[in-house]
PDB file of C-alpha atoms in Angstrom:
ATOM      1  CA  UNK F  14      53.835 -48.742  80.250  1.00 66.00           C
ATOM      2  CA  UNK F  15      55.350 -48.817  83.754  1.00 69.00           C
ATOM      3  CA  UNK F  16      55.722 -45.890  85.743  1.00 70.00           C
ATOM      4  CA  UNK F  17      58.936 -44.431  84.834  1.00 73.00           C
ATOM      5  CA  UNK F  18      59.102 -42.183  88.079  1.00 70.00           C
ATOM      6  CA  UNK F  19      59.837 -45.252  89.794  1.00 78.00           C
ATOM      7  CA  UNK F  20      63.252 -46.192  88.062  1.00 83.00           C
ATOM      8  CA  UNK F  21      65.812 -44.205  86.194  1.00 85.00           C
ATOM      9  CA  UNK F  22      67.166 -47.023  84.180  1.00 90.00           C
ATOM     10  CA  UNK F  23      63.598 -46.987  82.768  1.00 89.00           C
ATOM     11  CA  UNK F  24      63.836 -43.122  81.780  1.00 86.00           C
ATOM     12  CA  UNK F  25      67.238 -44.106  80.658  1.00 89.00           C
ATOM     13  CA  UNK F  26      65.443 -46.424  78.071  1.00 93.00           C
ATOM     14  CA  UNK F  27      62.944 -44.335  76.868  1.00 89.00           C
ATOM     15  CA  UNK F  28      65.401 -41.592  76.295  1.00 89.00           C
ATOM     16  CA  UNK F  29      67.396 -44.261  74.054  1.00 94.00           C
ATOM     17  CA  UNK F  30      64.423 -44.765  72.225  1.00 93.00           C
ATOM     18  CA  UNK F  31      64.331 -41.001  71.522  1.00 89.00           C
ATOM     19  CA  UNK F  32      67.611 -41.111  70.332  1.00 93.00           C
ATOM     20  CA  UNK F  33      66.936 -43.748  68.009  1.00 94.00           C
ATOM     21  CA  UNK F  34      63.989 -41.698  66.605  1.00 91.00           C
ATOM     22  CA  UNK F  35      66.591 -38.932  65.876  1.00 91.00           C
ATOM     23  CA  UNK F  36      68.634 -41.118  64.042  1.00 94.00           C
ATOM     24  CA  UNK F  37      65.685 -42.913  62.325  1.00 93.00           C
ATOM     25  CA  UNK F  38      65.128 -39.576  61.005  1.00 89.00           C
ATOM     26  CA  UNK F  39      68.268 -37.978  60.182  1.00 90.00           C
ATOM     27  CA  UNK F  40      68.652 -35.850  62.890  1.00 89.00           C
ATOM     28  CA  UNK F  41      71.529 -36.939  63.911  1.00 90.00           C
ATOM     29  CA  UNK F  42      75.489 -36.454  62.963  1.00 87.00           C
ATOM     30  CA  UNK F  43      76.592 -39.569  61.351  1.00 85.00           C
ATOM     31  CA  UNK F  44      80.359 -40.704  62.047  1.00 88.00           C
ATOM     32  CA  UNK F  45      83.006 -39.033  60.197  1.00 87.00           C
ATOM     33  CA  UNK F  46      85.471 -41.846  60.260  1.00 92.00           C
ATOM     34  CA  UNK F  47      83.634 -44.613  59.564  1.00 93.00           C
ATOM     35  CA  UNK F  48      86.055 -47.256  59.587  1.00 95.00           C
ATOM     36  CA  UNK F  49      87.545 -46.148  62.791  1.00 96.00           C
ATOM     37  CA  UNK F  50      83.851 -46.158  64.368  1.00 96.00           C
ATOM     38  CA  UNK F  51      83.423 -49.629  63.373  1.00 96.00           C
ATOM     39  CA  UNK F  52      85.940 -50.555  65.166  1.00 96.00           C
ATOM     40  CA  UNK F  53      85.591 -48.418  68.079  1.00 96.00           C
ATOM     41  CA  UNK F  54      82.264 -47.819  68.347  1.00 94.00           C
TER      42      UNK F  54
ATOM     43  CA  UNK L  30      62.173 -55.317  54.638  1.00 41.00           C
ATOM     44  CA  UNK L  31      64.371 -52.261  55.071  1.00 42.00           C
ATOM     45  CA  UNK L  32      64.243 -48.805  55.930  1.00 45.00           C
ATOM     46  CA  UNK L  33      65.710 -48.551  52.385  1.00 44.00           C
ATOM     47  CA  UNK L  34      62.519 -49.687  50.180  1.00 43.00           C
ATOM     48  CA  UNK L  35      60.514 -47.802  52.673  1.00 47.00           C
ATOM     49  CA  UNK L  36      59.829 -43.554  53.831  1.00 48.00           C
ATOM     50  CA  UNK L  37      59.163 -42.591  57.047  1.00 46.00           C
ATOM     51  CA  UNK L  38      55.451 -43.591  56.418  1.00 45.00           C
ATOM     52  CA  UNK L  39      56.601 -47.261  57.648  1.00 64.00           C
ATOM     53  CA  UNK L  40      57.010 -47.997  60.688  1.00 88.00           C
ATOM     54  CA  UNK L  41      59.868 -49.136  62.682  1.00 94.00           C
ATOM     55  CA  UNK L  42      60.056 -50.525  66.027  1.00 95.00           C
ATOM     56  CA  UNK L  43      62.831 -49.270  68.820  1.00 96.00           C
ATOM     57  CA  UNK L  44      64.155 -50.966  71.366  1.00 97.00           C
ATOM     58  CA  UNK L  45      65.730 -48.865  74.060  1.00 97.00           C
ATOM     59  CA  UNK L  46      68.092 -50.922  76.099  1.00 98.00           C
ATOM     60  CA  UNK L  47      69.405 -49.043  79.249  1.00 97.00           C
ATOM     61  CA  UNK L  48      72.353 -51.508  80.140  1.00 97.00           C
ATOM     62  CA  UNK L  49      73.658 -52.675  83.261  1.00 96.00           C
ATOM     63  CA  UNK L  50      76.019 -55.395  84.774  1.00 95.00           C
ATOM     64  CA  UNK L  51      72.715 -56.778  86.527  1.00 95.00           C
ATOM     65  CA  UNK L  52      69.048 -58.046  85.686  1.00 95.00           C
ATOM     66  CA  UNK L  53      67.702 -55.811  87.812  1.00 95.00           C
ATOM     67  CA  UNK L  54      68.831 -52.677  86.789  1.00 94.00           C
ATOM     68  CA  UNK L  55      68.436 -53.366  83.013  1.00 97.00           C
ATOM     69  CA  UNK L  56      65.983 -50.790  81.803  1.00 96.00           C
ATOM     70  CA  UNK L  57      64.345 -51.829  78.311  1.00 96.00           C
ATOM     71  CA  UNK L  58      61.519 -49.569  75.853  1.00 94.00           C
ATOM     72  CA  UNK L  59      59.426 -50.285  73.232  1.00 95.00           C
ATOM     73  CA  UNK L  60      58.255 -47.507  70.782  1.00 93.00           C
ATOM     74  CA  UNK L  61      56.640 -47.467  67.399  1.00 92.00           C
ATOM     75  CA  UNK L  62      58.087 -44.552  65.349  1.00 90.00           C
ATOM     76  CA  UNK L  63      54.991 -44.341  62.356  1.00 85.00           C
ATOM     77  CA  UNK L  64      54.474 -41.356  60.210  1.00 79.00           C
ATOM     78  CA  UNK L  65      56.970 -38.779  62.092  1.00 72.00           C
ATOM     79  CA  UNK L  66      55.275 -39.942  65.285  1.00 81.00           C
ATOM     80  CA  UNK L  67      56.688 -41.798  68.098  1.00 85.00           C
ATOM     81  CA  UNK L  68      54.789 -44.307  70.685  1.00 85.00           C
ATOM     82  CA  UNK L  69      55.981 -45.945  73.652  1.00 87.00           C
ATOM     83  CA  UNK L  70      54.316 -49.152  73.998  1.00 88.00           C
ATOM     84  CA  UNK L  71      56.379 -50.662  76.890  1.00 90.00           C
ATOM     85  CA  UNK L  72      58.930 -50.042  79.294  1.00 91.00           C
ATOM     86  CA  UNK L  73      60.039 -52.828  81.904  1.00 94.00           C
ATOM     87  CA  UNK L  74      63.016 -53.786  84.293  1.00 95.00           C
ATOM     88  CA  UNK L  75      64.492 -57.073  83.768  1.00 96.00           C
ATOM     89  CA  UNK L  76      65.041 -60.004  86.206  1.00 95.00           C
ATOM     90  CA  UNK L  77      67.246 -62.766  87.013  1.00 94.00           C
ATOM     91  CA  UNK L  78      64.439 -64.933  85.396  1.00 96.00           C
ATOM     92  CA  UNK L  79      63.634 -63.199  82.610  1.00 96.00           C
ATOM     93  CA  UNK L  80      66.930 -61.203  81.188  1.00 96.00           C
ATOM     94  CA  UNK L  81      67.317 -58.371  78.783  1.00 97.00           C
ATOM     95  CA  UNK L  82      67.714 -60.761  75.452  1.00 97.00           C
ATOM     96  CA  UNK L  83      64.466 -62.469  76.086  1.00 97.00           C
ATOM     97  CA  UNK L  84      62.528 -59.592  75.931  1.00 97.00           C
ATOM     98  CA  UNK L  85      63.916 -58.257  72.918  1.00 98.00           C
ATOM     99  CA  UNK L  86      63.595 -61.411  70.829  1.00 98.00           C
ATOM    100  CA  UNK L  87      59.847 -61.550  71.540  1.00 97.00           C
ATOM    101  CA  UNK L  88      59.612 -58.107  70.328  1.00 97.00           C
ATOM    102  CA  UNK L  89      61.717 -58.788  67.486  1.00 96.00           C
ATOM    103  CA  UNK L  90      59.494 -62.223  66.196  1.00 95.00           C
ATOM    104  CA  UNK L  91      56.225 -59.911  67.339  1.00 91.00           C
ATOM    105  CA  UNK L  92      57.241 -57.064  64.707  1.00 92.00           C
ATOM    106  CA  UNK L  93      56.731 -57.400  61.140  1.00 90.00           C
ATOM    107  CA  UNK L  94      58.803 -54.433  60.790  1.00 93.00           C
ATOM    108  CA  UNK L  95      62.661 -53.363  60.924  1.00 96.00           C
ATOM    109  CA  UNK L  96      63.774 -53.242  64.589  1.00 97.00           C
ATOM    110  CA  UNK L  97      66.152 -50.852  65.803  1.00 97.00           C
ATOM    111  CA  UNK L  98      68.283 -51.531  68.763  1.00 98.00           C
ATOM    112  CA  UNK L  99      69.586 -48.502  70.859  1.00 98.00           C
ATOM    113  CA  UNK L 100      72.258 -49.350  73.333  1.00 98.00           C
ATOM    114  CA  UNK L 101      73.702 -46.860  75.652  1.00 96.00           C
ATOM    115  CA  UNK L 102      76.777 -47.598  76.800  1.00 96.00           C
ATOM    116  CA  UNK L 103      80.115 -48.218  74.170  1.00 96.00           C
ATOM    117  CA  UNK L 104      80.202 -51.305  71.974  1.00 97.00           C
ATOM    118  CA  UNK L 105      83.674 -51.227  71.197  1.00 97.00           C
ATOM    119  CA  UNK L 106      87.330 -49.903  72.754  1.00 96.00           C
ATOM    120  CA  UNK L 107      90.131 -47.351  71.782  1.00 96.00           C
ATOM    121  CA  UNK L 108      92.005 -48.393  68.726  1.00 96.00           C
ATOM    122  CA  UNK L 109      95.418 -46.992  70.534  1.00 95.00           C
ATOM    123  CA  UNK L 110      93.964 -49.331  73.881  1.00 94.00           C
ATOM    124  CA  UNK L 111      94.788 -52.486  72.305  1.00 92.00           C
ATOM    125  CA  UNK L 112      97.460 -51.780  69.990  1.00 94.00           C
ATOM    126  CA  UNK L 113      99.380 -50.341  72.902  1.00 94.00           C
ATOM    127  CA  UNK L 114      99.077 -53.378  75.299  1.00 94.00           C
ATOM    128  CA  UNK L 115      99.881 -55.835  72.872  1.00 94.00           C
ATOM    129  CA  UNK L 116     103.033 -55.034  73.024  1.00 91.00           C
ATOM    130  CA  UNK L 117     103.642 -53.497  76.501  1.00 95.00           C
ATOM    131  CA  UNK L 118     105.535 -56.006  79.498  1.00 96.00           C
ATOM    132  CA  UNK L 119     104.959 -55.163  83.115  1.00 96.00           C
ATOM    133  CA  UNK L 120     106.554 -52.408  84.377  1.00 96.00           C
ATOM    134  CA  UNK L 121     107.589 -50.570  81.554  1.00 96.00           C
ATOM    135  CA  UNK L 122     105.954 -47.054  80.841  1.00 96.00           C
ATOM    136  CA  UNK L 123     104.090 -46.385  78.090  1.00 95.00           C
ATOM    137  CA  UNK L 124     104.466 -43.387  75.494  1.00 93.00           C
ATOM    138  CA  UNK L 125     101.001 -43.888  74.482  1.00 94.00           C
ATOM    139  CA  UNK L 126      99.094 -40.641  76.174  1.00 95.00           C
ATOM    140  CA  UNK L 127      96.005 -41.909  78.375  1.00 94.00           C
ATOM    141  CA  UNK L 128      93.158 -39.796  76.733  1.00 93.00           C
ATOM    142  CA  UNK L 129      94.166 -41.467  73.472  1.00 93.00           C
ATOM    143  CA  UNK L 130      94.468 -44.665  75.154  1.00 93.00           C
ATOM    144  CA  UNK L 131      91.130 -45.064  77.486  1.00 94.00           C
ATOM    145  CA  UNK L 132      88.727 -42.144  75.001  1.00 94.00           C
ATOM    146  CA  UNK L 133      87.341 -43.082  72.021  1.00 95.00           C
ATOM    147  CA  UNK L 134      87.421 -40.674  69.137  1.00 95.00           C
ATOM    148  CA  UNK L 135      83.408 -40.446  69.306  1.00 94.00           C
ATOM    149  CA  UNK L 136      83.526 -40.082  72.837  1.00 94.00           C
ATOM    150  CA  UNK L 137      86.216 -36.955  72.071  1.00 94.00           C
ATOM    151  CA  UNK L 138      83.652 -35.762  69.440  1.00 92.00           C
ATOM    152  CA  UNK L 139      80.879 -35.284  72.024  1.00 91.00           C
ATOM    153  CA  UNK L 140      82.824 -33.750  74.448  1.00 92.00           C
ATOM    154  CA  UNK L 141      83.772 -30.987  71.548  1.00 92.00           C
ATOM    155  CA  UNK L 142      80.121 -30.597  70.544  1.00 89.00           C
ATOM    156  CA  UNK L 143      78.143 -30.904  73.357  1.00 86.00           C
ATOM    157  CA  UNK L 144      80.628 -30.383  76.127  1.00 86.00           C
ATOM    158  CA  UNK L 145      79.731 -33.927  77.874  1.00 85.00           C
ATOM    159  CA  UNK L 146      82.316 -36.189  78.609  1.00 88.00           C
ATOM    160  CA  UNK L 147      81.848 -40.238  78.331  1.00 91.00           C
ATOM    161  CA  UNK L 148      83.405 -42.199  80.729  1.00 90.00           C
ATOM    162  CA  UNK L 149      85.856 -43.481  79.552  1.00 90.00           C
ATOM    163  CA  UNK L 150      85.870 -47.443  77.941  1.00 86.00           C
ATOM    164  CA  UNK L 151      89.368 -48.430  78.788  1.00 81.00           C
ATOM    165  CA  UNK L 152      89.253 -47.245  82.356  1.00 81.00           C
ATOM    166  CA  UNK L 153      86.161 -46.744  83.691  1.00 80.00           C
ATOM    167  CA  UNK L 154      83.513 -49.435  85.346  1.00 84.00           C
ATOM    168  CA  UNK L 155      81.431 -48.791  82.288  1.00 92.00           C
ATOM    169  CA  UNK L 156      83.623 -51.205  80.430  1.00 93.00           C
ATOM    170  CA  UNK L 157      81.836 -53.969  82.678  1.00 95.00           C
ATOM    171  CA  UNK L 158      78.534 -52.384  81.333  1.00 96.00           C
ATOM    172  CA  UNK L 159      79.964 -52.640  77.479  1.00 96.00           C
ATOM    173  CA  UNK L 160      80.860 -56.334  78.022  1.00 97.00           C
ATOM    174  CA  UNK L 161      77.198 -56.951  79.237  1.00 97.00           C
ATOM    175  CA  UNK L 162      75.679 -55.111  76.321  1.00 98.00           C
ATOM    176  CA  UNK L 163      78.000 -57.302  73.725  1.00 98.00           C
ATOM    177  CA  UNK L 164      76.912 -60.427  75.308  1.00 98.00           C
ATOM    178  CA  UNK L 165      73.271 -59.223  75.402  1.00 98.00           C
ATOM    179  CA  UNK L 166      73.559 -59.023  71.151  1.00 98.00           C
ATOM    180  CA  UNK L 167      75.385 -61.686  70.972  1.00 98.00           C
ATOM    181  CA  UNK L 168      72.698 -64.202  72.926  1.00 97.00           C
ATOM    182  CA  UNK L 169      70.173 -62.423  70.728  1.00 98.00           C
ATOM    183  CA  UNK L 170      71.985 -63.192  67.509  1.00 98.00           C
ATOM    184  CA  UNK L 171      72.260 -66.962  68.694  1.00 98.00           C
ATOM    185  CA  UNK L 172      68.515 -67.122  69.798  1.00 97.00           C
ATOM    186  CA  UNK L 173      66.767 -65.257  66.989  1.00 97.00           C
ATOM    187  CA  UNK L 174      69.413 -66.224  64.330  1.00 97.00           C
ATOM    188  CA  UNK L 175      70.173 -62.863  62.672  1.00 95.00           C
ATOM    189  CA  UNK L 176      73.282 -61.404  62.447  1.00 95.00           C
ATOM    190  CA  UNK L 177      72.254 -58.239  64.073  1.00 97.00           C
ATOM    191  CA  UNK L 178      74.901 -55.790  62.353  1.00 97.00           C
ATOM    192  CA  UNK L 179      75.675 -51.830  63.908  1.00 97.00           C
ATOM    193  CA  UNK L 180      73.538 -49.039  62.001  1.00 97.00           C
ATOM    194  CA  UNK L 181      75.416 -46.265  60.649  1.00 95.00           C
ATOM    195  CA  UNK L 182      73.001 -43.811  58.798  1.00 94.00           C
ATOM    196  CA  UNK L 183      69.137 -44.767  58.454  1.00 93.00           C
ATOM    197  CA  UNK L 184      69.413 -46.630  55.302  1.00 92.00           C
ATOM    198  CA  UNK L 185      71.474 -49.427  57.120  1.00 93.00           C
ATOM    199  CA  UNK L 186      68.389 -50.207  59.350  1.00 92.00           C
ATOM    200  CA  UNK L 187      67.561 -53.928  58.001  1.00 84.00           C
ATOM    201  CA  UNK L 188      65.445 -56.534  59.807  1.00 92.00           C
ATOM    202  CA  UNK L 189      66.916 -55.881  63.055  1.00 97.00           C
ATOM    203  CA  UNK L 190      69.913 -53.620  63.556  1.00 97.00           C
ATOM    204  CA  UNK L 191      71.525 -51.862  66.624  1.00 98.00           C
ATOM    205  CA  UNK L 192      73.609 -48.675  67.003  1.00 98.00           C
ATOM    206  CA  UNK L 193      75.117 -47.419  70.243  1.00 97.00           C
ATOM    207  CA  UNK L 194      73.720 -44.026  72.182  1.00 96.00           C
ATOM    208  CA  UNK L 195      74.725 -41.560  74.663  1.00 93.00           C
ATOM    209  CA  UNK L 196      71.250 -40.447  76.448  1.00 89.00           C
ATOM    210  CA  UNK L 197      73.108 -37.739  78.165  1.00 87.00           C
ATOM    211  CA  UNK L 198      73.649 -36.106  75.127  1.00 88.00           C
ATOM    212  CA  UNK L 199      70.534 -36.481  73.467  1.00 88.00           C
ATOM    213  CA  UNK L 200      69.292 -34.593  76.266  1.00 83.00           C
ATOM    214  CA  UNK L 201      71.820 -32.360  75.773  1.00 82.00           C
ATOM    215  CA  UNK L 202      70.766 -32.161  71.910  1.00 82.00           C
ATOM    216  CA  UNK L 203      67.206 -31.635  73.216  1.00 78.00           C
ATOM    217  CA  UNK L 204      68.064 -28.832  75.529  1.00 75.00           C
ATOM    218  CA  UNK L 205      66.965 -31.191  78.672  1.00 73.00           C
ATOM    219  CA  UNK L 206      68.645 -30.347  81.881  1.00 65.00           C
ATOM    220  CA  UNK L 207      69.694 -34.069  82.896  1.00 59.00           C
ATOM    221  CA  UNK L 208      72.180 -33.826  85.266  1.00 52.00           C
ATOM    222  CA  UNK L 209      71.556 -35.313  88.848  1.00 57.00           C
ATOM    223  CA  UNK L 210      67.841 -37.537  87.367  1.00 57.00           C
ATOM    224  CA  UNK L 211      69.517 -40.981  88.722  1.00 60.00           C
ATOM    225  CA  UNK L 212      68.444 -39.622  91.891  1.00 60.00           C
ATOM    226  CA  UNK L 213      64.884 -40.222  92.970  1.00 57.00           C
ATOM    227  CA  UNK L 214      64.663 -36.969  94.281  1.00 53.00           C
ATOM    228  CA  UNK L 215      64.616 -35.506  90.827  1.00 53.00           C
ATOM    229  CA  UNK L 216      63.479 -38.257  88.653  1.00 59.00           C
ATOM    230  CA  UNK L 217      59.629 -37.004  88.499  1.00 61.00           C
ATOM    231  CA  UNK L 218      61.243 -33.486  87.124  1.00 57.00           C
ATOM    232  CA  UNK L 219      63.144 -36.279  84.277  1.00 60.00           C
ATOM    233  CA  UNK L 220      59.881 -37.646  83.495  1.00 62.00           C
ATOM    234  CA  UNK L 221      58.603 -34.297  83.126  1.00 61.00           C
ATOM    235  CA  UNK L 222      61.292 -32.881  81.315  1.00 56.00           C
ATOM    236  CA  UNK L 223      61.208 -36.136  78.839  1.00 58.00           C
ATOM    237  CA  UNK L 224      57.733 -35.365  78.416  1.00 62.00           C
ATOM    238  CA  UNK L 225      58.740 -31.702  77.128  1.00 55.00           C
ATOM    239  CA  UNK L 226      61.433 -33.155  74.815  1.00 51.00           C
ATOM    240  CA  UNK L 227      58.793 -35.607  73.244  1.00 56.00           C
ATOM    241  CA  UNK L 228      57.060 -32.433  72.513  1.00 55.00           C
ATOM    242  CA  UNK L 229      59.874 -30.605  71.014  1.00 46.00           C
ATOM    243  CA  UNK L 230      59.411 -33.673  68.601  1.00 47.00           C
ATOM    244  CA  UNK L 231      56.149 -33.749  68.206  1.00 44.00           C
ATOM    245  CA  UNK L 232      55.515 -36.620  69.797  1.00 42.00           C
ATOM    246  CA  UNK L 233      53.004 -35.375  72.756  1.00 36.00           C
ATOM    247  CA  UNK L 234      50.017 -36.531  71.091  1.00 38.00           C
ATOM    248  CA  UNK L 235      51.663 -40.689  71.191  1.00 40.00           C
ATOM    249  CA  UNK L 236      53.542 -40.057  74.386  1.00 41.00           C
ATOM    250  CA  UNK L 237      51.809 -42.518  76.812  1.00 40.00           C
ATOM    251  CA  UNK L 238      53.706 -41.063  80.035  1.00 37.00           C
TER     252      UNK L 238
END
């Protein structure tokens, strides 16, 4: 794994794939209008 | 080969994809969440020669497993945005207010909860960001051949899906002070303080860092 002290669009990415763990495991708040986040985002 | 037909026991790999208008500042991760834990297995900058969609097909074929995408910037626009313009002619006002125009609802919804603002899609230079990340899945749908669809709660997690986050707020969520870590200056206190939110999860014992 690179040295993530050297680059903050490396930290950036790690901290993504934190996020993604949260949502893996239901820690996070799903979207309450789903058919207006489809189409937003 | 779902997250459906499978508990947490099975593993999933995560992509992280920090996104950018250029190679160079494309930040991508690799981790391994297995059995509650989380690993990082890679983290790399892109380049003009080898570009963000490469990477993560290689990862994709390597993985016997359902990949997760995580893309940080928006993947789609205001609802009001284009159903305003469509109609507007140059020079005339527009009723439409601009919150509801350039904000997303989401991006509303975080500011409530977590008192962090997006930029904003329809007017910010992070919509130059959100193209790149749209034509980064796209190239990876046409190379890998997979339709790549957006996750909405765990159980939509198939062979490879993506979902859009805000890493700002999951530091936020994580009680990580991130304000001012694009600086060098203060990025060795981010690494730290991503080591101590890895450990909130406990994750210390896989964090590589």
């Amino acid at each position: 794994v690179a040295d993530l002290a050297t680059s903050a669009d490396l930290v950036d990415a790690v901290v993504c794939v934190l996020a993604s763990a949260d949502f893996i495991s239901g820690r996070a708040m799903g979207a309450e209008h789903r058919t207006l986040a489809q189409r937003e985002g | 080969l779902s997250i459906k037909d499978q508990s947490l026991e099975a593993s999933v790999r995560i992509v992280g994809l920090d996104c950018a208008t250029v190679d160079a500042k494309v930040g991508l991760a690799l981790g391994v969440l297995r059995e509650g834990g989380l690993k990082v297995q890679d983290a790399t900058l892109c380049t003009r020669e080898r570009a963000a969609a490469s990477f993560i097909a290689g990862w994709v074929r390597d993985s016997q497993h359902p990949v997760l995408i995580a893309i940080d910037t928006p993947l789609g626009w205001p609802k009001p945005l284009a159903e305003t313009l469509i109609n507007h002619r140059a020079g005339m006002p527009i009723e439409t207010a601009a919150n509801a125009m350039f904000r997303r609802t989401t991006d509303v919804f975080i500011q409530q909860k977590l008192k962090k603002t997006p930029l904003d899609v329809g007017a910010d230079r992070i919509t130059r960001t959100a193209y790149a990340a749209l034509a980064i899945l796209g190239t990876l749908r046409a190379e890998l051949g997979m339709p790549i669809p957006l996750a909405w709660a765990p159980a939509d997690v198939s062979r490879v899906a993506a979902i859009e986050v805000y890493p700002a707020a999951t530091l936020v969520a994580h009680r990580v002070r991130s304000i001012g870590y694009k600086s060098q200056r203060r990025l060795r206190s981010a690494v730290r303080l991503s080591r101590h939110c890895a450990r909130s999860l406990q994750l210390a014992n896989q964090w590589p860092i």
